[in-house]
Coordinates of C-alpha atoms in Angstrom, one line a residue:
Chain Z
M1 CA 51.7 -126.8 -82.3
S2 CA 48.9 -124.0 -83.3
D3 CA 49.8 -121.8 -86.2
A4 CA 47.2 -119.5 -84.5
R5 CA 48.4 -116.0 -82.8
I6 CA 46.6 -112.9 -81.9
L7 CA 47.3 -109.6 -84.2
D8 CA 47.0 -106.7 -82.4
R9 CA 47.5 -104.0 -85.5
G10 CA 46.1 -101.2 -83.0
Y11 CA 46.7 -97.4 -84.3
R12 CA 49.9 -96.8 -85.9
R13 CA 51.9 -94.4 -87.7
Y14 CA 51.8 -94.5 -91.5
D15 CA 54.4 -93.7 -93.6
G16 CA 53.4 -95.4 -97.0
P17 CA 52.4 -93.7 -100.6
R18 CA 49.4 -90.7 -100.2
L19 CA 47.7 -90.4 -103.6
G20 CA 47.0 -86.6 -103.3
V21 CA 44.4 -84.9 -105.2
A22 CA 43.6 -87.6 -107.8
G23 CA 43.3 -89.8 -104.8
A24 CA 40.9 -87.6 -103.1
V25 CA 39.0 -87.0 -106.0
R26 CA 38.3 -90.2 -107.3
S27 CA 37.4 -91.4 -103.5
L28 CA 34.9 -88.5 -103.3
A29 CA 33.2 -89.1 -106.8
W30 CA 32.7 -92.9 -106.1
H31 CA 31.1 -92.0 -102.6
S32 CA 29.1 -89.8 -104.0
A33 CA 27.9 -92.0 -107.1
L34 CA 26.7 -94.8 -104.6
R35 CA 25.0 -92.6 -102.7
A36 CA 23.3 -90.9 -105.4
L37 CA 21.9 -94.5 -105.9
G38 CA 21.2 -95.0 -102.7
L39 CA 23.9 -97.8 -102.1
R40 CA 25.1 -98.6 -98.7
R41 CA 22.2 -96.7 -97.6
S42 CA 18.6 -97.9 -96.0
V43 CA 16.1 -99.2 -98.6
W44 CA 14.1 -96.2 -98.2
A45 CA 17.1 -94.4 -100.0
K46 CA 17.1 -96.8 -102.4
L47 CA 13.9 -97.2 -103.6
L48 CA 13.4 -93.4 -106.1
P49 CA 16.8 -93.7 -107.8
L50 CA 16.5 -97.5 -108.4
A51 CA 12.8 -97.3 -109.2
A52 CA 13.5 -94.5 -111.8
V53 CA 16.7 -96.7 -113.1
G54 CA 14.2 -99.6 -113.7
I55 CA 11.8 -97.3 -115.6
A56 CA 13.9 -96.2 -118.0
Y57 CA 15.1 -99.8 -118.9
V58 CA 11.5 -101.4 -119.0
P59 CA 10.4 -100.1 -122.2
A60 CA 14.0 -101.4 -123.6
T61 CA 13.2 -104.5 -122.3
V62 CA 9.4 -105.2 -123.8
F63 CA 10.8 -104.0 -127.4
V64 CA 14.1 -106.4 -127.1
G65 CA 11.1 -109.1 -125.9
V66 CA 8.8 -108.0 -129.2
A67 CA 12.0 -108.3 -131.4
A68 CA 12.6 -111.7 -130.0
L69 CA 9.2 -113.4 -130.2
L70 CA 7.6 -112.0 -132.7
P71 CA 8.2 -113.0 -136.7
E72 CA 10.5 -110.7 -138.5
Q73 CA 8.2 -109.8 -141.2
L74 CA 5.0 -108.8 -138.6
V75 CA 7.5 -106.2 -136.7
D76 CA 8.2 -104.9 -139.8
A77 CA 5.4 -104.1 -141.4
T78 CA 3.8 -102.4 -137.8
G79 CA 6.7 -100.7 -137.1
L80 CA 6.6 -101.7 -133.4
L81 CA 10.3 -101.2 -132.8
P82 CA 11.3 -97.4 -132.2
G83 CA 14.4 -96.2 -133.8
Y84 CA 17.3 -95.2 -130.7
A85 CA 16.9 -91.5 -130.6
D86 CA 13.0 -92.1 -130.6
Y87 CA 13.6 -94.5 -127.5
Y88 CA 14.2 -91.1 -125.4
G89 CA 10.5 -89.8 -126.0
F90 CA 9.7 -93.3 -124.4
I91 CA 11.5 -92.6 -121.1
S92 CA 12.0 -88.7 -120.7
A93 CA 9.8 -88.4 -117.7
A94 CA 12.1 -91.1 -115.8
I95 CA 15.5 -89.5 -116.9
V96 CA 13.7 -86.2 -115.6
L97 CA 12.9 -87.7 -112.5
F98 CA 16.3 -88.9 -111.7
V99 CA 17.8 -86.0 -112.9
A100 CA 15.8 -84.2 -110.3
L101 CA 16.8 -87.2 -107.6
V102 CA 20.8 -87.1 -108.3
G103 CA 21.9 -83.8 -108.5
P104 CA 20.5 -82.8 -105.1
E105 CA 21.4 -86.4 -103.3
V106 CA 25.2 -85.7 -104.7
L107 CA 25.5 -82.0 -103.7
C108 CA 23.3 -80.8 -100.8
P109 CA 23.7 -82.8 -98.0
D110 CA 27.3 -81.7 -98.0
R111 CA 26.5 -78.2 -97.5
R112 CA 23.6 -79.1 -95.0
H113 CA 25.8 -81.2 -92.7
R114 CA 29.2 -79.3 -93.4
M115 CA 30.8 -81.9 -94.8
L116 CA 32.1 -79.4 -97.5
G117 CA 34.4 -78.0 -94.6
L118 CA 36.0 -81.5 -93.9
Y119 CA 36.2 -81.8 -97.8
L120 CA 37.9 -78.9 -98.0
A121 CA 40.2 -79.4 -95.0
S122 CA 41.6 -82.4 -97.3
P123 CA 43.8 -82.1 -100.5
L124 CA 40.3 -80.8 -102.2
S125 CA 40.2 -77.3 -103.5
R126 CA 36.6 -76.3 -104.6
D127 CA 37.6 -76.7 -108.5
S128 CA 38.6 -80.3 -107.5
Y129 CA 35.6 -80.7 -105.3
L130 CA 33.3 -79.7 -107.8
V131 CA 35.3 -82.2 -110.8
A132 CA 34.6 -85.1 -108.2
K133 CA 31.0 -84.4 -108.1
V134 CA 30.7 -84.2 -111.9
L135 CA 32.5 -87.3 -112.4
A136 CA 30.0 -88.8 -110.1
V137 CA 26.7 -87.6 -111.8
V138 CA 27.6 -87.9 -115.5
P139 CA 28.0 -91.8 -115.1
V140 CA 25.4 -92.2 -112.7
L141 CA 22.8 -90.2 -115.4
A142 CA 24.4 -92.2 -117.8
L143 CA 22.7 -95.2 -116.6
V144 CA 19.3 -93.8 -117.9
T145 CA 20.2 -91.9 -120.8
L146 CA 23.5 -94.2 -122.4
G147 CA 22.2 -98.1 -120.8
P148 CA 18.6 -98.3 -122.2
P149 CA 19.8 -97.9 -125.6
L150 CA 22.9 -99.8 -125.3
L151 CA 20.5 -102.5 -124.1
L152 CA 18.3 -101.7 -127.0
L153 CA 21.4 -102.4 -129.4
V154 CA 22.2 -105.4 -128.2
G155 CA 19.1 -106.9 -127.9
F156 CA 18.2 -106.3 -131.3
T157 CA 21.7 -107.6 -132.6
F158 CA 21.0 -110.8 -130.7
A159 CA 17.2 -111.0 -132.1
D160 CA 18.6 -110.1 -135.8
A161 CA 16.7 -107.1 -135.7
G162 CA 20.0 -105.1 -135.3
P163 CA 22.2 -103.4 -137.4
D164 CA 23.9 -105.1 -140.6
G165 CA 27.4 -105.6 -140.3
A166 CA 29.8 -104.2 -138.2
G167 CA 30.4 -101.1 -139.9
E168 CA 26.9 -100.1 -138.7
L169 CA 26.8 -101.5 -135.6
L170 CA 30.0 -99.2 -134.9
G171 CA 28.2 -96.4 -136.1
I172 CA 25.1 -96.5 -134.1
L173 CA 27.1 -97.9 -131.3
A174 CA 29.1 -94.1 -131.7
R175 CA 25.7 -92.0 -132.0
I176 CA 24.4 -93.7 -129.0
V177 CA 27.4 -93.3 -126.8
A178 CA 27.5 -89.6 -128.2
G179 CA 23.9 -88.9 -127.6
G180 CA 24.0 -90.4 -124.1
V181 CA 26.9 -88.3 -122.9
V182 CA 24.9 -84.8 -124.7
V183 CA 22.2 -85.7 -122.8
A184 CA 23.8 -86.5 -119.3
A185 CA 26.4 -84.1 -119.4
A186 CA 23.7 -81.3 -120.2
Y187 CA 21.5 -82.6 -117.3
T188 CA 24.3 -83.3 -115.2
A189 CA 25.2 -79.2 -115.1
V190 CA 21.5 -78.1 -114.9
S191 CA 20.9 -80.7 -112.1
L192 CA 24.0 -79.7 -110.2
A193 CA 23.7 -75.6 -111.1
A194 CA 20.4 -75.6 -109.5
S195 CA 21.5 -78.0 -106.1
S196 CA 24.2 -75.0 -105.5
L197 CA 21.0 -72.7 -105.0
T198 CA 19.8 -74.4 -101.8
D199 CA 20.8 -77.0 -99.5
R200 CA 17.5 -78.5 -99.2
R201 CA 17.3 -81.8 -101.2
A202 CA 13.1 -81.6 -101.8
V203 CA 13.6 -77.8 -103.0
A204 CA 16.1 -78.7 -105.2
S205 CA 14.4 -81.4 -106.8
A206 CA 11.3 -79.4 -107.1
G207 CA 13.4 -76.7 -108.5
I208 CA 15.1 -78.9 -111.2
I209 CA 11.7 -80.5 -112.1
L210 CA 10.1 -77.1 -112.1
V211 CA 12.6 -75.3 -114.5
L212 CA 12.5 -78.3 -117.2
L213 CA 8.5 -78.3 -116.9
V214 CA 8.2 -74.3 -117.0
S215 CA 10.9 -74.0 -119.7
G216 CA 9.0 -76.8 -122.0
V217 CA 5.9 -75.2 -121.1
A218 CA 6.3 -71.6 -121.5
T219 CA 8.3 -71.8 -125.2
G220 CA 6.1 -74.1 -126.5
A221 CA 3.3 -71.6 -125.5
L222 CA 5.0 -69.1 -127.0
V223 CA 5.5 -70.8 -130.2
A224 CA 2.5 -71.9 -130.7
S225 CA 0.9 -68.4 -130.5
G226 CA 3.2 -67.2 -133.3
A227 CA 7.0 -67.0 -131.8
D228 CA 9.9 -67.6 -133.4
E229 CA 10.4 -71.1 -133.4
R230 CA 14.4 -70.4 -132.1
L231 CA 12.5 -69.7 -128.7
L232 CA 12.4 -73.5 -128.5
L233 CA 16.4 -73.9 -127.6
L234 CA 15.3 -72.2 -124.6
N235 CA 13.2 -75.5 -123.9
L236 CA 15.6 -77.4 -121.5
S237 CA 13.5 -80.7 -122.1
V238 CA 14.1 -80.5 -125.5
V239 CA 17.5 -79.1 -126.4
P240 CA 19.5 -82.3 -125.8
F241 CA 16.7 -85.1 -127.3
E242 CA 16.9 -82.7 -130.3
L243 CA 20.4 -83.0 -130.6
V244 CA 20.5 -86.8 -130.3
Q245 CA 17.6 -86.7 -133.2
R246 CA 20.5 -84.8 -135.4
L247 CA 23.2 -87.2 -134.4
Y248 CA 21.0 -90.2 -136.2
G249 CA 20.2 -87.4 -139.0
E250 CA 16.4 -87.1 -138.0
A251 CA 14.8 -83.9 -138.3
G252 CA 13.3 -83.5 -134.8
Q253 CA 10.5 -81.6 -133.9
V254 CA 12.3 -78.1 -133.9
E255 CA 13.0 -76.1 -137.1
V256 CA 16.3 -74.5 -136.4
S257 CA 19.7 -75.5 -137.8
T258 CA 21.8 -78.6 -136.2
L259 CA 24.8 -75.9 -135.5
A260 CA 22.1 -74.0 -133.4
L261 CA 21.3 -76.8 -131.6
V262 CA 25.0 -77.5 -130.7
A263 CA 25.3 -74.0 -129.6
A264 CA 22.3 -74.1 -127.6
N265 CA 23.4 -77.1 -125.7
L266 CA 26.6 -76.0 -125.3
A267 CA 25.4 -72.8 -124.0
W268 CA 23.0 -74.6 -121.5
T269 CA 25.7 -76.7 -120.3
L270 CA 28.3 -74.1 -119.6
A271 CA 26.2 -71.0 -118.2
A272 CA 25.0 -74.0 -115.8
A273 CA 28.6 -75.3 -114.9
A274 CA 29.5 -71.5 -114.6
L275 CA 26.5 -70.6 -112.0
L276 CA 27.7 -73.7 -110.0
R277 CA 31.6 -72.8 -110.1
A278 CA 30.6 -69.1 -108.8
R279 CA 28.2 -70.2 -106.0
Y280 CA 30.9 -72.6 -104.5
H281 CA 33.7 -69.9 -104.6
R282 CA 31.7 -67.0 -103.1
L283 CA 30.7 -69.4 -100.0
R284 CA 32.6 -68.8 -97.3
I285 CA 34.1 -72.0 -95.2
T286 CA 35.3 -71.2 -92.2
R287 CA 34.8 -74.2 -90.1
Chain W
M1 CA 61.9 -76.1 -80.7
S2 CA 60.8 -77.0 -84.3
A3 CA 57.6 -74.9 -85.2
V4 CA 55.0 -76.8 -86.8
V5 CA 53.3 -73.5 -87.5
R6 CA 55.0 -70.4 -88.3
A7 CA 52.6 -66.9 -89.0
S8 CA 54.3 -63.6 -89.4
G9 CA 52.1 -60.3 -89.2
L10 CA 49.2 -61.7 -90.4
V11 CA 46.4 -59.6 -91.5
K12 CA 43.1 -61.3 -92.7
R13 CA 40.0 -58.5 -92.9
W14 CA 36.4 -59.8 -93.5
G15 CA 35.0 -56.6 -95.5
D16 CA 35.3 -54.0 -93.0
T17 CA 36.4 -56.4 -90.0
T18 CA 39.7 -57.4 -89.4
A19 CA 40.0 -60.4 -87.7
L20 CA 43.3 -61.0 -87.2
A21 CA 45.2 -57.6 -86.8
G22 CA 49.2 -58.9 -87.3
V23 CA 49.4 -62.3 -85.8
S24 CA 53.2 -63.4 -85.3
V25 CA 53.3 -66.5 -83.9
E26 CA 55.1 -69.6 -83.7
V27 CA 53.3 -73.1 -82.2
G28 CA 55.9 -75.7 -81.8
T29 CA 55.4 -79.4 -81.0
G30 CA 53.1 -81.3 -78.3
V31 CA 50.0 -79.9 -77.4
T32 CA 49.1 -76.2 -78.1
G33 CA 46.0 -74.4 -76.8
L34 CA 44.6 -71.4 -79.0
L35 CA 42.6 -69.3 -76.3
G36 CA 40.5 -66.5 -76.8
A37 CA 36.9 -65.4 -76.4
N38 CA 34.8 -65.8 -79.2
G39 CA 35.2 -63.5 -82.0
A40 CA 39.3 -63.2 -81.2
G41 CA 40.2 -64.9 -84.5
K42 CA 40.8 -68.4 -83.2
T43 CA 38.5 -70.5 -86.1
T44 CA 40.0 -67.3 -88.6
L45 CA 43.7 -68.4 -88.1
L46 CA 42.5 -71.9 -88.3
G47 CA 41.5 -71.3 -91.9
L48 CA 44.6 -69.9 -92.6
V49 CA 46.5 -73.0 -90.9
L50 CA 44.4 -75.0 -93.9
G51 CA 44.7 -72.7 -96.6
L52 CA 41.0 -72.2 -97.2
H53 CA 41.8 -68.4 -96.8
R54 CA 44.8 -66.4 -98.3
P55 CA 46.0 -63.8 -95.5
D56 CA 45.7 -59.8 -96.8
E57 CA 48.8 -59.2 -95.8
G58 CA 51.9 -61.3 -93.7
S59 CA 52.9 -65.2 -94.1
I60 CA 52.4 -68.2 -92.6
E61 CA 53.8 -71.7 -93.0
V62 CA 52.8 -75.3 -91.8
L63 CA 55.0 -77.9 -91.7
G64 CA 57.5 -75.9 -93.8
L65 CA 55.3 -75.3 -96.4
D66 CA 52.8 -72.1 -97.5
P67 CA 49.0 -73.4 -97.3
A68 CA 48.2 -70.8 -99.7
T69 CA 50.2 -72.1 -102.6
A70 CA 50.6 -75.9 -101.7
G71 CA 47.4 -76.6 -100.1
P72 CA 46.8 -80.1 -101.0
Q73 CA 50.4 -81.1 -99.7
V74 CA 49.4 -79.1 -96.4
R75 CA 46.4 -80.9 -96.0
E76 CA 46.8 -84.3 -96.8
R77 CA 49.2 -84.0 -93.6
L78 CA 46.6 -82.1 -91.4
G79 CA 43.5 -83.2 -89.2
Y80 CA 40.9 -80.8 -88.5
V81 CA 37.9 -81.4 -86.3
P82 CA 35.7 -78.7 -86.8
E83 CA 33.5 -77.0 -83.8
H84 CA 30.4 -77.9 -85.5
E85 CA 28.3 -81.2 -86.5
A86 CA 29.5 -82.1 -89.9
L87 CA 28.8 -85.4 -90.5
T88 CA 26.2 -86.9 -92.6
P89 CA 23.5 -88.6 -90.2
D90 CA 22.7 -91.6 -92.7
V91 CA 26.4 -92.9 -93.0
R92 CA 27.9 -95.5 -91.2
A93 CA 30.7 -94.4 -89.2
F94 CA 33.1 -96.7 -90.4
D95 CA 32.4 -95.7 -93.9
L96 CA 32.8 -92.0 -93.1
V97 CA 35.9 -92.7 -91.5
R98 CA 37.1 -94.3 -94.5
H99 CA 36.3 -92.3 -97.0
L100 CA 37.8 -89.6 -95.2
A101 CA 41.1 -91.2 -95.2
E102 CA 40.8 -92.1 -98.5
V103 CA 40.0 -88.2 -99.3
H104 CA 43.2 -87.6 -97.4
G105 CA 45.4 -89.9 -100.1
L106 CA 45.3 -93.2 -98.1
P107 CA 45.0 -96.0 -100.7
S108 CA 41.8 -97.8 -100.6
R109 CA 43.2 -101.1 -98.5
E110 CA 45.3 -98.8 -96.0
A111 CA 42.2 -96.5 -95.8
T112 CA 40.1 -99.7 -94.6
G113 CA 42.3 -100.9 -92.0
R114 CA 43.2 -97.6 -90.6
A115 CA 39.5 -96.3 -90.0
S116 CA 38.8 -99.5 -88.2
D117 CA 41.9 -98.7 -86.0
A118 CA 41.1 -95.1 -85.4
L119 CA 37.6 -96.0 -84.3
W120 CA 38.7 -98.4 -81.6
L121 CA 41.4 -96.0 -80.7
V122 CA 38.7 -93.6 -80.0
G123 CA 36.8 -96.1 -78.4
L124 CA 34.2 -96.8 -81.0
G125 CA 35.4 -100.0 -82.7
E126 CA 32.1 -101.4 -81.4
E127 CA 30.2 -99.0 -82.2
R128 CA 31.6 -98.5 -86.1
Q129 CA 28.9 -100.3 -88.2
R130 CA 26.1 -97.8 -86.9
P131 CA 24.8 -94.5 -88.6
V132 CA 26.6 -91.9 -87.1
G133 CA 22.8 -90.3 -86.9
T134 CA 22.1 -92.8 -84.6
M135 CA 25.2 -91.9 -82.1
S136 CA 25.2 -89.7 -79.2
T137 CA 26.7 -86.2 -79.3
G138 CA 29.8 -87.5 -77.5
Q139 CA 30.2 -90.4 -80.0
R140 CA 29.8 -88.2 -83.4
Q141 CA 32.4 -86.1 -81.8
R142 CA 34.8 -88.8 -81.6
V143 CA 34.2 -90.2 -84.9
K144 CA 35.4 -86.7 -86.4
L145 CA 38.3 -87.4 -84.2
A146 CA 39.1 -90.6 -85.5
A147 CA 38.3 -89.4 -89.0
A148 CA 40.8 -86.6 -88.2
L149 CA 43.2 -89.2 -87.0
A150 CA 42.5 -91.9 -89.9
H151 CA 45.4 -90.7 -92.5
D152 CA 47.8 -90.0 -89.7
P153 CA 48.3 -86.3 -89.8
A154 CA 51.4 -84.9 -88.6
L155 CA 49.6 -82.0 -87.1
L156 CA 45.8 -82.2 -85.7
L157 CA 43.8 -78.9 -85.5
L158 CA 40.9 -79.3 -82.9
D159 CA 38.1 -76.1 -83.2
E160 CA 36.7 -76.3 -79.7
P161 CA 36.3 -80.3 -79.8
T162 CA 34.4 -80.4 -76.1
N163 CA 31.6 -78.3 -77.4
G164 CA 28.3 -79.7 -76.2
L165 CA 29.9 -82.7 -74.2
D166 CA 29.0 -83.4 -70.5
P167 CA 31.9 -83.5 -68.1
V168 CA 32.4 -87.3 -68.7
Q169 CA 32.5 -87.1 -72.0
R170 CA 34.7 -83.6 -72.1
D171 CA 37.0 -85.4 -69.7
E172 CA 37.3 -88.6 -72.2
M173 CA 37.8 -86.1 -75.1
L174 CA 40.8 -84.5 -73.4
G175 CA 42.0 -87.5 -72.2
L176 CA 42.0 -88.9 -76.0
V177 CA 43.6 -85.4 -76.8
R178 CA 46.7 -85.9 -74.4
R179 CA 47.2 -89.5 -75.6
V180 CA 47.4 -88.7 -79.4
S181 CA 50.1 -86.1 -78.7
A182 CA 52.1 -88.3 -76.1
E183 CA 51.5 -91.9 -77.4
L184 CA 51.5 -91.2 -81.0
G185 CA 53.5 -88.1 -81.3
I186 CA 51.1 -86.5 -83.4
D187 CA 51.1 -82.5 -82.6
V188 CA 47.9 -80.6 -81.9
V189 CA 46.5 -77.3 -82.0
L190 CA 43.7 -76.9 -79.6
S191 CA 41.3 -74.2 -80.2
S192 CA 39.3 -73.0 -77.2
H193 CA 37.6 -70.2 -75.1
L194 CA 37.8 -72.7 -72.0
L195 CA 40.9 -71.6 -69.7
E196 CA 40.8 -74.8 -67.5
E197 CA 40.5 -77.0 -71.0
V198 CA 44.0 -75.6 -71.7
E199 CA 45.6 -75.7 -68.9
R200 CA 44.9 -79.2 -68.0
T201 CA 45.7 -80.4 -71.5
C202 CA 48.3 -78.4 -73.2
D203 CA 52.1 -77.4 -73.4
A204 CA 51.8 -74.0 -74.2
T205 CA 49.2 -71.6 -75.4
V206 CA 48.5 -69.0 -77.5
I207 CA 46.2 -66.1 -76.3
L208 CA 44.4 -64.1 -79.0
A209 CA 42.6 -61.5 -78.3
E210 CA 40.8 -58.9 -80.9
G211 CA 42.6 -60.4 -83.8
R212 CA 46.2 -60.0 -82.2
V213 CA 48.1 -62.3 -80.0
V214 CA 48.3 -61.0 -76.8
A215 CA 50.6 -63.9 -74.8
S216 CA 52.1 -67.0 -76.1
G217 CA 54.4 -69.4 -75.0
S218 CA 54.8 -72.8 -72.8
L219 CA 52.3 -73.0 -69.7
A220 CA 55.2 -72.9 -67.4
A221 CA 56.7 -69.8 -68.6
L222 CA 53.4 -67.8 -69.0
R223 CA 52.8 -68.7 -65.1
A224 CA 56.3 -67.8 -64.2
G225 CA 54.8 -64.3 -65.1
G226 CA 52.9 -64.0 -61.3
T227 CA 54.9 -62.1 -58.5
G228 CA 54.8 -61.5 -54.7
L229 CA 53.6 -64.0 -52.0
V230 CA 50.7 -66.1 -51.1
V231 CA 50.4 -66.3 -47.2
E232 CA 48.0 -68.4 -45.0
V233 CA 47.7 -67.7 -41.5
D234 CA 45.4 -69.2 -39.0
G235 CA 43.8 -66.5 -37.6
R236 CA 44.1 -62.5 -37.7
A237 CA 45.0 -61.9 -41.2
E238 CA 43.7 -58.5 -41.2
L239 CA 45.9 -57.5 -38.4
L240 CA 48.6 -58.9 -40.5
A241 CA 47.1 -57.1 -43.2
T242 CA 47.3 -53.8 -42.3
H243 CA 50.9 -54.2 -40.5
L244 CA 51.9 -55.1 -44.1
R245 CA 50.3 -52.4 -45.6
R246 CA 52.3 -50.0 -43.2
T247 CA 55.4 -50.8 -45.2
D248 CA 53.9 -50.0 -48.5
L249 CA 53.5 -53.4 -49.5
G250 CA 50.1 -53.7 -51.7
V251 CA 47.9 -56.8 -49.6
E252 CA 44.7 -58.5 -50.8
V253 CA 43.4 -60.9 -48.0
D254 CA 40.8 -63.9 -48.8
G255 CA 39.8 -65.1 -45.3
L256 CA 42.8 -66.5 -44.2
R257 CA 44.7 -66.4 -47.3
L258 CA 46.6 -63.2 -48.0
V259 CA 48.2 -61.9 -51.4
V260 CA 51.1 -59.9 -51.0
E261 CA 52.4 -58.1 -53.6
G262 CA 56.3 -57.1 -54.6
P263 CA 59.3 -58.8 -54.9
P264 CA 58.9 -62.6 -53.0
E265 CA 62.2 -61.9 -50.6
A266 CA 61.3 -58.4 -49.9
G267 CA 58.0 -59.8 -48.9
A268 CA 58.7 -63.0 -47.1
D269 CA 61.2 -60.8 -44.9
A270 CA 58.3 -58.2 -43.9
V271 CA 56.0 -61.2 -43.3
R272 CA 58.1 -63.0 -41.0
D273 CA 58.7 -59.9 -38.9
A274 CA 55.2 -58.8 -38.9
A275 CA 54.1 -62.2 -37.7
A276 CA 56.5 -62.6 -35.1
A277 CA 55.5 -59.1 -34.1
H278 CA 51.9 -59.9 -33.6
R279 CA 52.6 -63.2 -32.5
V280 CA 50.4 -64.6 -36.1
G281 CA 50.8 -67.8 -36.8
L282 CA 52.0 -68.7 -40.2
R283 CA 50.6 -71.9 -42.1
R284 CA 51.9 -71.4 -45.5
V285 CA 54.4 -68.6 -47.3
Q286 CA 54.9 -69.3 -51.1
A287 CA 55.8 -67.6 -53.9
R288 CA 53.0 -66.7 -56.1
T289 CA 52.1 -68.5 -59.4
A290 CA 50.1 -67.3 -61.8
T291 CA 47.2 -69.3 -63.2
L292 CA 46.6 -69.3 -66.7
E293 CA 43.4 -67.1 -66.1
D294 CA 45.5 -64.5 -64.5
V295 CA 47.6 -64.4 -67.4
F296 CA 44.6 -64.4 -69.6
L297 CA 42.9 -61.5 -67.8
A298 CA 46.3 -59.3 -67.5
A299 CA 46.8 -60.5 -71.6
E300 CA 43.0 -59.1 -71.9
R301 CA 43.2 -56.4 -69.8
S302 CA 46.7 -54.9 -71.3
C303 CA 44.7 -55.5 -75.1
V304 CA 41.3 -53.1 -73.7
A305 CA 44.1 -50.6 -72.2
E306 CA 46.1 -50.5 -75.8
S307 CA 42.8 -50.1 -77.7
H308 CA 41.6 -47.0 -75.6
L309 CA 45.2 -45.4 -76.9
P310 CA 44.0 -42.3 -79.1
G311 CA 46.9 -43.0 -81.2
L312 CA 46.0 -46.8 -82.5
T313 CA 42.0 -46.2 -81.9
D314 CA 42.6 -43.6 -84.7
A315 CA 44.7 -46.1 -87.0
R316 CA 42.3 -49.0 -86.1
T317 CA 39.3 -46.7 -87.4
E318 CA 41.1 -45.7 -90.1
E319 CA 42.1 -49.3 -91.1
R320 CA 38.2 -50.4 -90.8

């Protein structure tokens, strides 16, 4: 006699455990992160985010190849390989592009398509909703702010061009992680705050790029014309990367104290987070 | 009857506008219609049930908890179908329903199984892998219903669920709502401005007008409020009506149908005597039952009359 049987489950009542707010935050963060990367969506939705991620890893791959293939003396003599902090200089455009894509993709469609009302009809509150969104964006941005320097470290280590000894390796690893988190946190706050001002992704993306470019050009021009160097602390496309330089003990381009840089990064991040929270607490959700 | 929603003296103001002006109501098990014209306060009341707003005055209890202080615990046991389109178009129906089940607290494995079951329940089993944006209005409405059901709510809130549907889709949706209550034992609050929809689907109704409850109770109890007789004759209706009016009875004539006001017993005797005296053939004599429309219109009329009382008008003006 066959063991085959018809399994007819159908809709039934559920009396198992419920995971509450923590489960809701985890699910929303995961769903939003996948969405930001275009996963489980059309090919066109994957194109730009994956291209930006790819671009961020190209220089690291080339440098690791150079370290592996060329003789050590030649590499040392010509200074072909960049420092870990300098690496951001090669990929800043890819980071800006990625930041301009991720924040709007994570935040805008929920308001545009009124999914926000459905989320707030679940165990999520406005604050836990925003926490989930931040938890989605930080690791996704870390793909370009943390991943490439990590690849560089691993590649250099295997190519014998890396740090000497476990102590130095751990030191650099800690700096890479701290630097990646600083850049990801600052740009998460800025991109989400900008995205909270409109429900159109394209407008939010353009706004983020504009803010980063304008703050850079304007402060640069003012300082060049003799204004105080500290004005550069308003330059959003420089401030996080300058702090990363200080993490490696390098002077960087802005002649201000490290404390001022830490304060500027904190101020930008907290101000953007406050704007984001204020926007969402003012939204009237009736349906 | 155990109450799933119990509200007492609820007041909610949006700036200068009073959306709810002292709503006290108990919503029991089964399907309850929340009936009222646009702007009557239905959506605001649903928002308070969900804990999306706090009442300015009064208290509300949903499933035995206060949604303002125990919002997450209340909402994980509620299913909500909003009035408007509320689905991201490029997400597949199955992914969306599973995700919303997880957001309501179900573990991932359970959410996966139940999302599929809920979509089969609403008749979209074969379509579950389609992006929501490629579906018809009726299908999207059913996806919303599946998303509200997948986590097995104790109470389902439906805000104008048949908006934008054609008559066939409307019938299907209302049939589904009845099934959800009758077969699955899930209590339902159906907000609507369509009398016929509430009359067909609901066991009880709460009628709101200008932010106040003007009538509530089971449909049977509300309809029993009608008085008088309905009389059908085979001719000479006007003659019979004239004779009845002479005996101080109020009579309205509509073709061969008369509506006789007053107590049914007294009216029935008068109709019998008048019909015999004038040799009018009676086809039917029946105690008059109010339709929900009668109840609704009477409630609206009493609300308008009250709002024109000088004292009340002054009080409301001051309140605003």
